[in-house]
Amino acid sequence: MSTSVPVVDRGAKPSGGNPRFFRRLLRRPVAIVCCAYLAVLVGVAIVAPIAMPSVNSQNAGDLFGANQLPSWSHLLGTDTLGRDVLSRLLVGDRVTLVGVVEALVVVLVLAVPLGLAAGYLGGWTDRVVTWLADLTFSLPAVVIIIVVLSVFPTSMLAGMATFGVIAAPGLMRVVRSATLPIREELYIKAAEASGLSRTYILTRHILPRIAGVVIVQASLLAAVALGVQTGLAFLKLLVADPAPSWGGMVADGTSVLLLHPWLIIPPGATIAVTMLALSLLGDAVRDAAVESWSAPVRTKRAAAKAAPASAGTTPPAGALLTVQHLSVSFPGREQDVRVVEDVSFDVAAGEIVGIVGESGCGKSVTAAAIVGLLPGSGRIDGGSIWFGGKDLARASEAELRKVRGRTIAFVSQEPMVSLDPAYRVGFQIEEALRRHRGLSRAAARDRALELLRDMHFVDPGAVARRYPHELSGGMAQRVAIARALAGEPELLIADEPTTALDVTVQAEILELIRELQMTRQMAVLVVTHDWGVVADLCDRVVVMYAGQIVERSDVQSIFDTPLHPYTEGLLASNPHLEPEAATLPMIPGTVPPPGSWPAGCRFSARCRYAVAACAELEVAIEAPYQGHETRCIRYGQLIKA
Amino acid sequence: MSTHPLLSVDHLRVEYPVRNRPPFRAVDDVTIAIGPRETVGLVGESGSGKTTIASAVLGFAPAAAGTIAFDGEDITGAARDRRRRLSASLQVVFQDPYSSLNPSRTIGKTLSETLRPHGSPSKSEVAEQVASILERVGLDPGAADRYPNQFSGGQRQRIAIARALIVRPRLVICDEPVSSLDLSVQAQVLNLLRSLQDELGLSYLFISHDLAVVRHISMRVVVLYRGRVMEAGPAAVVYNHPAHPYTRALLQSAPIPNPNLQRARRTSRQRSTPDLPSTVKPESCQFAPRCPWAVDVCREQQPPEELTSEGVFVACHRWREFAALPGGGADWSGPRLRL
Amino acid sequence: MVRQVAATPPVAPRRSDRTAWVPDRAVLVRNPVLRVVVRRCVMAVPLLFVVSALTFVLVSLTPGNAAEEILGTSATPAEYAALNRALGLDLPLYEQYWNWLRHALTGNLGQSIFTGQPVTQAIGQRLPVTLSLLVGALVVSVVIGVGLGVFSALRGGAVGRAADALALVGFSLPAFWVGAELIVIFAVWRHWFPATGYVSISDSPVGWLHSLVLPVAALSLYGIASTAKQTREAMLDVLASEHIRMAWANGISPRSIVFRHALRNASMRVVTVLGLLAVGLLGGTVLVENVFALPGLGSLMVTAATQHDIPVVAGMAVYFTVIVVAINLVVDLAYVWLNPRVRVR
């Protein structure tokens, strides 16, 4: 069950090595510019030494015209021995690029197969390869390369190949750690279960998946190799005079730095621009590879909030929380996409209300919107959220911070990741207590232990000392609830609090929530997809479908007499109620995703009671009975059946 | 049953090494048998070993003790070649529809590669088989040219089923196949699995933590806890008259979608100790630390598997006393909805 | 009167007294800090062997030998042979290595074939220079880099993009070129800092700092850029994580969230990269020392390698390896301190 924010064009997880990837890459102007520049470099590398064959062996030019600044005859000036800087730069391109390529080839040839083998085969292979890599990693690269170069003086192949060998473990580690999760992917297991050979799986399944990672690392590595090559050339260890190289030209310039500072600029600038191009390309490649992921959460709310059309200005009396005509949208490719539309419900003090629906109906987004916790790109674009006399939909971040944790608390689905893994859980509860209650350290510690005892922990002290990864799922969820209660909230929003837990643990948590409701008169808003949880916990129920509320009632009525075909169909297809039957009654079709909601009733395409009128007009919520509302014009049929 | 069962797991033990400590037994002394056209459900919570059993049968986890036999032939520790031939009759459908299909390959490629190890049919034959199996699972044959990310979770799960069935296996291991799906889609997939079983004469080893789903689809049920079988028998009997305290706790804990009934039965639920110890010694009953009825013998001796009069195997020292208790069973199936 | 001193039995030494300083095996296995230290030290031993043997062999493979370098090309074969014998260079390679090793294990790394200076002394004179440069660049990189990274992660938008662009530029400028430019600007045009040369800290602390400003700046530009980028990315990732979202939801103050929770988790990732950076900077010191004419290990190494001065090269290899091992050890320890998940078991 996905409770994450729906993104309109949700693509697959990062892929690499297929044609779509290159198309995505080339859509970015940055990538095009960099590729073009590098192509030019390659072209020059091939052509220049052929077009200007004398430059490589030119010991000196016109000595009287040495150290000249740029002029028409020498576009970049002349160096200390009177040679033309521009032609030396162009000819030196080949040497530089060849060095980079040599290093890259060595690294790739070593790292990719070894990394794949270590990651996929595991066991001894993994241990041996990792140990070798650790050893190589700890070698002092500088010493080794310089010594190798003294054995093979001015042999660029030796120098760059040595660098390649020393840099290979880095890439190997990356390949290995990219392979490990892929190995656990279920389609690999399915392929193995189908009897496909290991070579096939490695080359056809795993290699394409890590291609993206390898390409990114390779482009970054190319930049590093360029740095190493130019550095070694600068030390005059790599290229024999008088052949030009960019690093060597910088060295030449440095020797006359104080008198003629211009000379180091052309080669230095060329090196810098090339490195820039390689780094930018690496970034672009990486962005293209993971493009289909949704945007990360921003720390601050979206700055501008458009004033919603139908805004109430006075808070309604009575309920603790009143949500009126709430709408939430997320930015899509071309325009904003509504994910939640016209949602209204309220929660009275001390009451448990459940929002039920399937994935993509917008229930989690609704819950998050109440405390202003939409992922950075989402915004409330309509309606109000009345709580404590204030409209939270219009409140500033500062005002919301006063509410969060203090009067409204939040507990989410995955307890193991909702606590900070770096701190002990007791500390995290104390932190909340000190923030909301202003307690001293000692008082906070005592109160934290009290809270843990309320959560039915037998030894609260021992639990408080643990880190989140040392707790089981049920324990972590209870700790999360304890932290949420630190501020003595009036309303607890629980987003799928038991979905990730075992059945027996789930029962404990449900009982705990009920107990909290009774002892603290705390209202609870539960978001769930499990009708059993609804039956156990809730006083009233709100059913959502495709971003809208389709039914609202007290809990018994919704089970006894559902007044919306979706609710009815959902309840009927629950296998709990049809243990013996051969076929479960089912709802045909699938939910329309946000962005493609039909006009008229959104469920009509799948509804067995639908008539023509259903698809034409938007349906408003009506209340055929006191306390039981439905968004269906055909509810009469359900009562008859 | 006159012939041998299709899949026979006998006293299987699967261990994982732990540094400086005795190895961790993920599965201990488990015996399961599945016949042709039969569905056996494995139900248990996390850590029960149910997925490990599937891994062992498929050859992903080595058996430390015990045997696994398919169609009478011992396949414990089978070599690669044998596994390849076996995959024509033994297939698997996994839980996560997003991870069980390679996102960078088309559906057609994924389906056809399952056929690869079993002879090389011609391209047109392969295409035909792909198209026909796609139709059979309720998808349009044009889907073969699309990528997984263009399908919903329910549709992907159908594709996963298609992938398992394209070789016409005899036994399909379903490891939590509907757990990631919405309720409405779940019904579709369960119905599909049922009808395919009827049509193709399949057997299923159906693994799930969802009691209602297992109850609905299984003929026999095996209840696992911490790697051991607590109870095993015909589904209706186990659910209506659970003989083992753990089964009882499990059934009582799962909330049923009926408010009045659920609130009434809440009060009768037995609370078990919430905080588990991390290791329980192999000689004791694994449920003893949490069992409200545990006595000394439970902590010292592993309970033997005994057969009750209703044909249920139960591993509990005190099962006879519980059977005699009034209201022994959990009220499992609530009243049906009016439709 | 004879005072009788009661004969007291000798106090048996308590077990804890005797063995208190020896940690028992259980402690070794469970204490994560000790485990890390022991592991690194254990790995360092074969490493040192490999490195020293490797450099020994490589240097011996170089064409020509030390005798020729010393005497020039015009000496007679007899003179070469005599010098070779005197220097012990006529022995087979493994014997030469074994002799070196024996002495090395007692702390005697031999003498330079050229200058006759004890290797430890030759290296020891230059070590502080390189270390000052390395540590200085590291400190600057971490302090400024992390600060910039956090700042740009929080700001987002235009500031974030500007920070990205700056980091990119920082990556691309080669350290030796930057050094040269800094000399031109700050030493030649402005005379604020010395162009070349090094003042040791014992001579004048202020002078020492003064002579290090430009070299450290040149070397740390890359470090700042790299650290800032890594920090920014790690922070953005962590800030998007579920436990941060829950911290917001439960009203934890923004300052706590950023500096206590996010930064702590982000630094786990940054620390591992810092180790790599340090090793890279070590290589960079050779270039920067060249530009600023600092009497550090880099120039000694280049000279010794070209002169086939085996003891010096082998000695440098040992020192550098120790430095790298120390860097990795610090990184490991920092990681263990930051990440509770690796501490147990």
mmCIF file of C-alpha atoms in Angstrom, chain A residues 535 555-556 559-560, chain B residues 256-266:
data_model
loop_
_atom_site.group_PDB
_atom_site.id
_atom_site.type_symbol
_atom_site.label_atom_id
_atom_site.label_comp_id
_atom_site.label_asym_id
_atom_site.label_seq_id
_atom_site.Cartn_x
_atom_site.Cartn_y
_atom_site.Cartn_z
ATOM 1 C CA ALA A 535 -14.670 -1.668 12.803
ATOM 2 C CA VAL A 555 -19.418 3.150 11.807
ATOM 3 C CA GLN A 556 -22.301 0.758 12.272
ATOM 4 C CA PHE A 559 -21.217 -1.683 7.519
ATOM 5 C CA ASP A 560 -24.906 -2.416 7.763
ATOM 6 C CA ILE B 256 -13.069 -8.378 11.783
ATOM 7 C CA PRO B 257 -15.003 -5.908 9.679
ATOM 8 C CA ASN B 258 -18.088 -5.860 11.824
ATOM 9 C CA PRO B 259 -18.221 -3.226 14.527
ATOM 10 C CA ASN B 260 -20.616 -4.805 17.000
ATOM 11 C CA LEU B 261 -19.055 -8.193 16.762
ATOM 12 C CA GLN B 262 -15.540 -6.823 16.871
ATOM 13 C CA ARG B 263 -16.199 -4.795 19.995
ATOM 14 C CA ALA B 264 -17.823 -7.723 21.700
ATOM 15 C CA ARG B 265 -14.988 -10.104 20.983
ATOM 16 C CA ARG B 266 -12.345 -7.574 21.976
#
